JSON list of C-alpha atoms in Angstrom, two decimals:
[
{"chain": "A", "resi": 249, "resn": "ILE", "atom": "CA", "xyz": [0.12, 39.76, -64.37]},
{"chain": "A", "resi": 250, "resn": "LEU", "atom": "CA", "xyz": [0.46, 36.32, -63.68]},
{"chain": "A", "resi": 251, "resn": "PHE", "atom": "CA", "xyz": [4.10, 36.44, -62.75]},
{"chain": "A", "resi": 252, "resn": "GLU", "atom": "CA", "xyz": [3.13, 39.07, -59.95]},
{"chain": "A", "resi": 253, "resn": "LYS", "atom": "CA", "xyz": [0.09, 36.78, -58.70]},
{"chain": "A", "resi": 254, "resn": "SER", "atom": "CA", "xyz": [2.22, 33.94, -58.41]},
{"chain": "A", "resi": 255, "resn": "VAL", "atom": "CA", "xyz": [4.90, 35.60, -56.74]},
{"chain": "A", "resi": 256, "resn": "GLN", "atom": "CA", "xyz": [2.27, 37.03, -54.30]},
{"chain": "A", "resi": 257, "resn": "ILE", "atom": "CA", "xyz": [0.91, 33.76, -53.58]},
{"chain": "A", "resi": 258, "resn": "MET", "atom": "CA", "xyz": [4.27, 32.48, -52.81]},
{"chain": "A", "resi": 259, "resn": "GLU", "atom": "CA", "xyz": [4.77, 35.10, -50.36]},
{"chain": "A", "resi": 260, "resn": "PHE", "atom": "CA", "xyz": [1.32, 34.56, -48.41]},
{"chain": "A", "resi": 261, "resn": "ILE", "atom": "CA", "xyz": [1.86, 30.75, -48.43]},
{"chain": "A", "resi": 262, "resn": "ILE", "atom": "CA", "xyz": [5.15, 31.93, -46.45]},
{"chain": "A", "resi": 263, "resn": "GLU", "atom": "CA", "xyz": [4.06, 34.36, -44.24]},
{"chain": "A", "resi": 264, "resn": "ILE", "atom": "CA", "xyz": [0.66, 32.52, -42.70]},
{"chain": "A", "resi": 265, "resn": "LYS", "atom": "CA", "xyz": [1.99, 31.03, -39.84]},
{"chain": "A", "resi": 266, "resn": "PRO", "atom": "CA", "xyz": [5.37, 30.04, -40.75]},
{"chain": "A", "resi": 267, "resn": "GLU", "atom": "CA", "xyz": [5.77, 28.07, -37.13]},
{"chain": "A", "resi": 268, "resn": "ILE", "atom": "CA", "xyz": [2.90, 25.28, -38.82]},
{"chain": "A", "resi": 269, "resn": "LEU", "atom": "CA", "xyz": [5.21, 24.66, -42.22]},
{"chain": "A", "resi": 270, "resn": "SER", "atom": "CA", "xyz": [7.60, 22.26, -42.48]},
{"chain": "A", "resi": 271, "resn": "LYS", "atom": "CA", "xyz": [11.49, 23.63, -43.14]},
{"chain": "A", "resi": 272, "resn": "ARG", "atom": "CA", "xyz": [11.42, 22.08, -46.22]},
{"chain": "A", "resi": 273, "resn": "PHE", "atom": "CA", "xyz": [8.22, 23.44, -47.22]},
{"chain": "A", "resi": 274, "resn": "ARG", "atom": "CA", "xyz": [9.44, 26.24, -46.45]},
{"chain": "A", "resi": 275, "resn": "ALA", "atom": "CA", "xyz": [12.73, 26.16, -48.62]},
{"chain": "A", "resi": 276, "resn": "GLY", "atom": "CA", "xyz": [10.66, 24.65, -51.52]},
{"chain": "A", "resi": 277, "resn": "ILE", "atom": "CA", "xyz": [8.54, 27.73, -51.40]},
{"chain": "A", "resi": 278, "resn": "TYR", "atom": "CA", "xyz": [11.71, 30.06, -51.38]},
{"chain": "A", "resi": 279, "resn": "SER", "atom": "CA", "xyz": [13.48, 28.15, -53.95]},
{"chain": "A", "resi": 280, "resn": "ALA", "atom": "CA", "xyz": [10.40, 28.60, -56.27]},
{"chain": "A", "resi": 281, "resn": "LEU", "atom": "CA", "xyz": [10.04, 32.13, -55.55]},
{"chain": "A", "resi": 282, "resn": "GLY", "atom": "CA", "xyz": [13.91, 32.21, -56.23]},
{"chain": "A", "resi": 283, "resn": "PHE", "atom": "CA", "xyz": [13.54, 30.72, -59.64]},
{"chain": "A", "resi": 284, "resn": "THR", "atom": "CA", "xyz": [10.71, 32.73, -60.71]},
{"chain": "A", "resi": 285, "resn": "LEU", "atom": "CA", "xyz": [12.13, 35.59, -60.02]},
{"chain": "A", "resi": 286, "resn": "LEU", "atom": "CA", "xyz": [15.27, 35.01, -61.64]},
{"chain": "A", "resi": 287, "resn": "SER", "atom": "CA", "xyz": [13.06, 34.39, -64.63]},
{"chain": "A", "resi": 288, "resn": "VAL", "atom": "CA", "xyz": [12.42, 37.69, -64.63]},
{"chain": "A", "resi": 289, "resn": "ASN", "atom": "CA", "xyz": [15.95, 39.21, -63.92]},
{"chain": "A", "resi": 290, "resn": "LYS", "atom": "CA", "xyz": [14.76, 40.32, -60.45]},
{"chain": "A", "resi": 291, "resn": "ASN", "atom": "CA", "xyz": [18.21, 38.97, -59.43]},
{"chain": "A", "resi": 292, "resn": "ASP", "atom": "CA", "xyz": [18.61, 40.80, -56.02]},
{"chain": "A", "resi": 293, "resn": "LYS", "atom": "CA", "xyz": [15.33, 39.41, -54.74]},
{"chain": "A", "resi": 294, "resn": "ALA", "atom": "CA", "xyz": [15.69, 35.86, -56.04]},
{"chain": "A", "resi": 295, "resn": "LEU", "atom": "CA", "xyz": [19.13, 35.83, -54.19]},
{"chain": "A", "resi": 296, "resn": "ILE", "atom": "CA", "xyz": [17.34, 36.94, -51.05]},
{"chain": "A", "resi": 297, "resn": "ASN", "atom": "CA", "xyz": [14.64, 34.20, -51.45]},
{"chain": "A", "resi": 298, "resn": "LEU", "atom": "CA", "xyz": [17.40, 31.44, -52.49]},
{"chain": "A", "resi": 299, "resn": "GLU", "atom": "CA", "xyz": [19.73, 32.09, -49.67]},
{"chain": "A", "resi": 300, "resn": "LYS", "atom": "CA", "xyz": [16.75, 31.66, -47.05]},
{"chain": "A", "resi": 301, "resn": "SER", "atom": "CA", "xyz": [16.00, 28.21, -48.89]},
{"chain": "A", "resi": 302, "resn": "PHE", "atom": "CA", "xyz": [19.52, 27.15, -48.75]},
{"chain": "A", "resi": 303, "resn": "LEU", "atom": "CA", "xyz": [19.70, 28.10, -44.88]},
{"chain": "A", "resi": 304, "resn": "LEU", "atom": "CA", "xyz": [16.18, 26.04, -44.51]},
{"chain": "A", "resi": 305, "resn": "ASN", "atom": "CA", "xyz": [17.36, 23.08, -46.77]},
{"chain": "A", "resi": 306, "resn": "PRO", "atom": "CA", "xyz": [20.84, 23.25, -48.23]},
{"chain": "A", "resi": 307, "resn": "LYS", "atom": "CA", "xyz": [20.42, 19.85, -50.19]},
{"chain": "A", "resi": 308, "resn": "GLY", "atom": "CA", "xyz": [17.20, 21.23, -51.69]},
{"chain": "A", "resi": 309, "resn": "GLU", "atom": "CA", "xyz": [17.44, 20.42, -55.20]},
{"chain": "A", "resi": 310, "resn": "GLY", "atom": "CA", "xyz": [19.14, 22.75, -57.75]},
{"chain": "A", "resi": 311, "resn": "ILE", "atom": "CA", "xyz": [19.78, 25.51, -54.99]},
{"chain": "A", "resi": 312, "resn": "ASN", "atom": "CA", "xyz": [23.38, 25.78, -54.96]},
{"chain": "A", "resi": 313, "resn": "LEU", "atom": "CA", "xyz": [22.93, 26.06, -59.04]},
{"chain": "A", "resi": 314, "resn": "GLY", "atom": "CA", "xyz": [20.04, 28.84, -58.12]},
{"chain": "A", "resi": 315, "resn": "LEU", "atom": "CA", "xyz": [22.69, 30.64, -56.07]},
{"chain": "A", "resi": 316, "resn": "GLY", "atom": "CA", "xyz": [25.39, 30.10, -58.79]},
{"chain": "A", "resi": 317, "resn": "VAL", "atom": "CA", "xyz": [23.25, 31.52, -61.30]},
{"chain": "A", "resi": 318, "resn": "SER", "atom": "CA", "xyz": [21.98, 34.29, -59.10]},
{"chain": "A", "resi": 319, "resn": "TYR", "atom": "CA", "xyz": [25.75, 35.58, -58.22]},
{"chain": "A", "resi": 320, "resn": "LEU", "atom": "CA", "xyz": [26.90, 35.14, -61.92]},
{"chain": "A", "resi": 321, "resn": "ARG", "atom": "CA", "xyz": [24.20, 37.94, -62.85]},
{"chain": "A", "resi": 322, "resn": "ILE", "atom": "CA", "xyz": [25.39, 40.08, -60.17]},
{"chain": "A", "resi": 323, "resn": "ASN", "atom": "CA", "xyz": [28.97, 39.78, -60.99]},
{"chain": "A", "resi": 324, "resn": "GLU", "atom": "CA", "xyz": [30.07, 38.10, -57.70]},
{"chain": "A", "resi": 325, "resn": "PHE", "atom": "CA", "xyz": [32.17, 35.40, -59.67]},
{"chain": "A", "resi": 326, "resn": "ASN", "atom": "CA", "xyz": [33.91, 33.45, -57.10]},
{"chain": "A", "resi": 327, "resn": "LYS", "atom": "CA", "xyz": [30.64, 33.03, -55.01]},
{"chain": "A", "resi": 328, "resn": "ALA", "atom": "CA", "xyz": [28.81, 31.83, -58.43]},
{"chain": "A", "resi": 329, "resn": "GLU", "atom": "CA", "xyz": [31.88, 29.45, -59.09]},
{"chain": "A", "resi": 330, "resn": "TYR", "atom": "CA", "xyz": [31.68, 27.96, -55.36]},
{"chain": "A", "resi": 331, "resn": "TYR", "atom": "CA", "xyz": [28.14, 27.36, -55.61]},
{"chain": "A", "resi": 332, "resn": "ILE", "atom": "CA", "xyz": [28.18, 26.07, -59.26]},
{"chain": "A", "resi": 333, "resn": "ARG", "atom": "CA", "xyz": [30.73, 23.81, -58.45]},
{"chain": "A", "resi": 334, "resn": "LYS", "atom": "CA", "xyz": [28.57, 22.56, -55.37]},
{"chain": "A", "resi": 335, "resn": "GLU", "atom": "CA", "xyz": [26.18, 21.90, -57.86]},
{"chain": "A", "resi": 336, "resn": "ILE", "atom": "CA", "xyz": [28.44, 19.35, -59.63]},
{"chain": "A", "resi": 337, "resn": "LEU", "atom": "CA", "xyz": [29.30, 17.55, -57.13]},
{"chain": "A", "resi": 338, "resn": "THR", "atom": "CA", "xyz": [25.71, 16.20, -56.72]},
{"chain": "A", "resi": 339, "resn": "LYS", "atom": "CA", "xyz": [24.57, 16.54, -59.96]},
{"chain": "A", "resi": 340, "resn": "SER", "atom": "CA", "xyz": [27.63, 15.69, -62.34]},
{"chain": "A", "resi": 341, "resn": "ASN", "atom": "CA", "xyz": [25.34, 14.55, -65.05]},
{"chain": "A", "resi": 342, "resn": "ASN", "atom": "CA", "xyz": [23.43, 17.69, -65.63]},
{"chain": "A", "resi": 343, "resn": "TYR", "atom": "CA", "xyz": [24.31, 19.43, -68.57]},
{"chain": "A", "resi": 344, "resn": "TYR", "atom": "CA", "xyz": [23.19, 23.12, -67.42]},
{"chain": "A", "resi": 345, "resn": "ASN", "atom": "CA", "xyz": [25.29, 22.75, -64.55]},
{"chain": "A", "resi": 346, "resn": "TYR", "atom": "CA", "xyz": [28.80, 22.71, -67.06]},
{"chain": "A", "resi": 347, "resn": "TYR", "atom": "CA", "xyz": [26.79, 25.30, -69.44]},
{"chain": "A", "resi": 348, "resn": "THR", "atom": "CA", "xyz": [26.47, 27.37, -66.70]},
{"chain": "A", "resi": 349, "resn": "PHE", "atom": "CA", "xyz": [30.25, 27.19, -65.48]},
{"chain": "A", "resi": 350, "resn": "ALA", "atom": "CA", "xyz": [31.00, 28.19, -69.37]},
{"chain": "A", "resi": 351, "resn": "CYS", "atom": "CA", "xyz": [29.13, 31.09, -69.02]},
{"chain": "A", "resi": 352, "resn": "LEU", "atom": "CA", "xyz": [30.84, 31.90, -65.98]},
{"chain": "A", "resi": 353, "resn": "TYR", "atom": "CA", "xyz": [34.51, 31.45, -67.65]},
{"chain": "A", "resi": 354, "resn": "SER", "atom": "CA", "xyz": [33.33, 33.36, -70.42]},
{"chain": "A", "resi": 355, "resn": "LYS", "atom": "CA", "xyz": [32.25, 36.68, -68.45]},
{"chain": "A", "resi": 356, "resn": "LYS", "atom": "CA", "xyz": [35.73, 36.07, -66.95]},
{"chain": "A", "resi": 357, "resn": "ASN", "atom": "CA", "xyz": [37.61, 35.87, -70.36]},
{"chain": "A", "resi": 358, "resn": "ASN", "atom": "CA", "xyz": [38.73, 32.46, -69.88]},
{"chain": "A", "resi": 359, "resn": "LEU", "atom": "CA", "xyz": [38.01, 31.05, -73.11]},
{"chain": "A", "resi": 360, "resn": "LYS", "atom": "CA", "xyz": [40.25, 27.64, -72.24]},
{"chain": "A", "resi": 361, "resn": "LEU", "atom": "CA", "xyz": [37.79, 27.05, -69.14]},
{"chain": "A", "resi": 362, "resn": "ALA", "atom": "CA", "xyz": [34.46, 28.28, -71.04]},
{"chain": "A", "resi": 363, "resn": "ILE", "atom": "CA", "xyz": [35.47, 25.86, -73.79]},
{"chain": "A", "resi": 364, "resn": "GLU", "atom": "CA", "xyz": [36.23, 22.97, -71.54]},
{"chain": "A", "resi": 365, "resn": "ASN", "atom": "CA", "xyz": [32.69, 23.14, -69.95]},
{"chain": "A", "resi": 366, "resn": "LEU", "atom": "CA", "xyz": [30.90, 23.98, -73.13]},
{"chain": "A", "resi": 367, "resn": "LYS", "atom": "CA", "xyz": [32.73, 20.71, -74.26]},
{"chain": "A", "resi": 368, "resn": "LYS", "atom": "CA", "xyz": [31.43, 18.58, -70.90]},
{"chain": "A", "resi": 369, "resn": "SER", "atom": "CA", "xyz": [27.74, 20.10, -71.56]},
{"chain": "A", "resi": 370, "resn": "LEU", "atom": "CA", "xyz": [27.69, 19.15, -75.12]},
{"chain": "A", "resi": 371, "resn": "SER", "atom": "CA", "xyz": [28.68, 15.48, -74.27]},
{"chain": "A", "resi": 372, "resn": "LEU", "atom": "CA", "xyz": [25.57, 15.71, -71.98]},
{"chain": "A", "resi": 373, "resn": "ASP", "atom": "CA", "xyz": [22.80, 17.30, -74.09]},
{"chain": "A", "resi": 374, "resn": "LYS", "atom": "CA", "xyz": [24.22, 18.14, -77.52]},
{"chain": "A", "resi": 375, "resn": "GLU", "atom": "CA", "xyz": [21.07, 19.61, -78.82]},
{"chain": "A", "resi": 376, "resn": "LYS", "atom": "CA", "xyz": [20.22, 22.00, -75.66]},
{"chain": "A", "resi": 377, "resn": "THR", "atom": "CA", "xyz": [23.82, 23.17, -75.43]},
{"chain": "A", "resi": 378, "resn": "ILE", "atom": "CA", "xyz": [23.91, 24.32, -79.05]},
{"chain": "A", "resi": 379, "resn": "GLU", "atom": "CA", "xyz": [20.18, 25.75, -79.20]},
{"chain": "A", "resi": 380, "resn": "TYR", "atom": "CA", "xyz": [21.30, 27.84, -76.04]},
{"chain": "A", "resi": 381, "resn": "SER", "atom": "CA", "xyz": [24.86, 28.50, -77.08]},
{"chain": "A", "resi": 382, "resn": "LYS", "atom": "CA", "xyz": [23.38, 30.09, -80.16]},
{"chain": "A", "resi": 383, "resn": "ILE", "atom": "CA", "xyz": [21.52, 33.08, -78.09]},
{"chain": "A", "resi": 384, "resn": "GLU", "atom": "CA", "xyz": [23.65, 33.08, -74.78]},
{"chain": "A", "resi": 385, "resn": "PRO", "atom": "CA", "xyz": [24.72, 36.75, -74.04]},
{"chain": "A", "resi": 386, "resn": "TYR", "atom": "CA", "xyz": [27.17, 35.56, -71.91]},
{"chain": "A", "resi": 387, "resn": "PHE", "atom": "CA", "xyz": [29.01, 34.24, -74.82]},
{"chain": "A", "resi": 388, "resn": "PHE", "atom": "CA", "xyz": [29.39, 37.86, -76.22]},
{"chain": "A", "resi": 389, "resn": "ASN", "atom": "CA", "xyz": [33.53, 37.41, -75.22]},
{"chain": "A", "resi": 390, "resn": "ILE", "atom": "CA", "xyz": [33.98, 34.04, -76.52]},
{"chain": "A", "resi": 391, "resn": "LYS", "atom": "CA", "xyz": [31.20, 33.86, -79.72]},
{"chain": "A", "resi": 392, "resn": "ASN", "atom": "CA", "xyz": [33.84, 34.88, -82.33]},
{"chain": "A", "resi": 393, "resn": "SER", "atom": "CA", "xyz": [36.95, 32.54, -81.32]},
{"chain": "A", "resi": 394, "resn": "LYS", "atom": "CA", "xyz": [37.67, 29.94, -83.70]},
{"chain": "A", "resi": 395, "resn": "GLU", "atom": "CA", "xyz": [37.12, 27.28, -80.73]},
{"chain": "A", "resi": 396, "resn": "PHE", "atom": "CA", "xyz": [33.66, 28.36, -79.96]},
{"chain": "A", "resi": 397, "resn": "LYS", "atom": "CA", "xyz": [32.40, 28.52, -83.71]},
{"chain": "A", "resi": 398, "resn": "GLU", "atom": "CA", "xyz": [33.80, 24.86, -84.40]},
{"chain": "A", "resi": 399, "resn": "LEU", "atom": "CA", "xyz": [31.87, 23.87, -81.18]},
{"chain": "A", "resi": 400, "resn": "ILE", "atom": "CA", "xyz": [28.65, 25.36, -81.70]},
{"chain": "A", "resi": 401, "resn": "TYR", "atom": "CA", "xyz": [28.29, 26.27, -85.67]},
{"chain": "A", "resi": 402, "resn": "LYS", "atom": "CA", "xyz": [29.98, 23.20, -87.30]}
]
């Protein structure tokens, strides 16, 4: 119920006289709505809102990563890679960018690049990377590999 209310409030804010809201504010609302929808796996709706946010403010905080995650979840790997790479160009010190790349490469069955990006993620935030990696469904393809076990379970 709380989720539904927050979505309703954000949609209401956007729709009340959008011409009086700044582009940046509307982009922020679309972005918040997109990330909220991503958190409950409503990926198609999340993508629509994140794309609207991107059109209004392409330099918005985390918007490229949000788009990358959305495209990853719907198996559009080339678009996912494009947006995650753009996010890394602006925030190369964020472990989650590399973690997300590792997820992408695992889904593409590219063990070498998945492990390479997991190593980068570990170097930036070892605790979170290990914690999330142990339960990450995207690592199903690589979790039994020697390389993955050495990184995550050593």
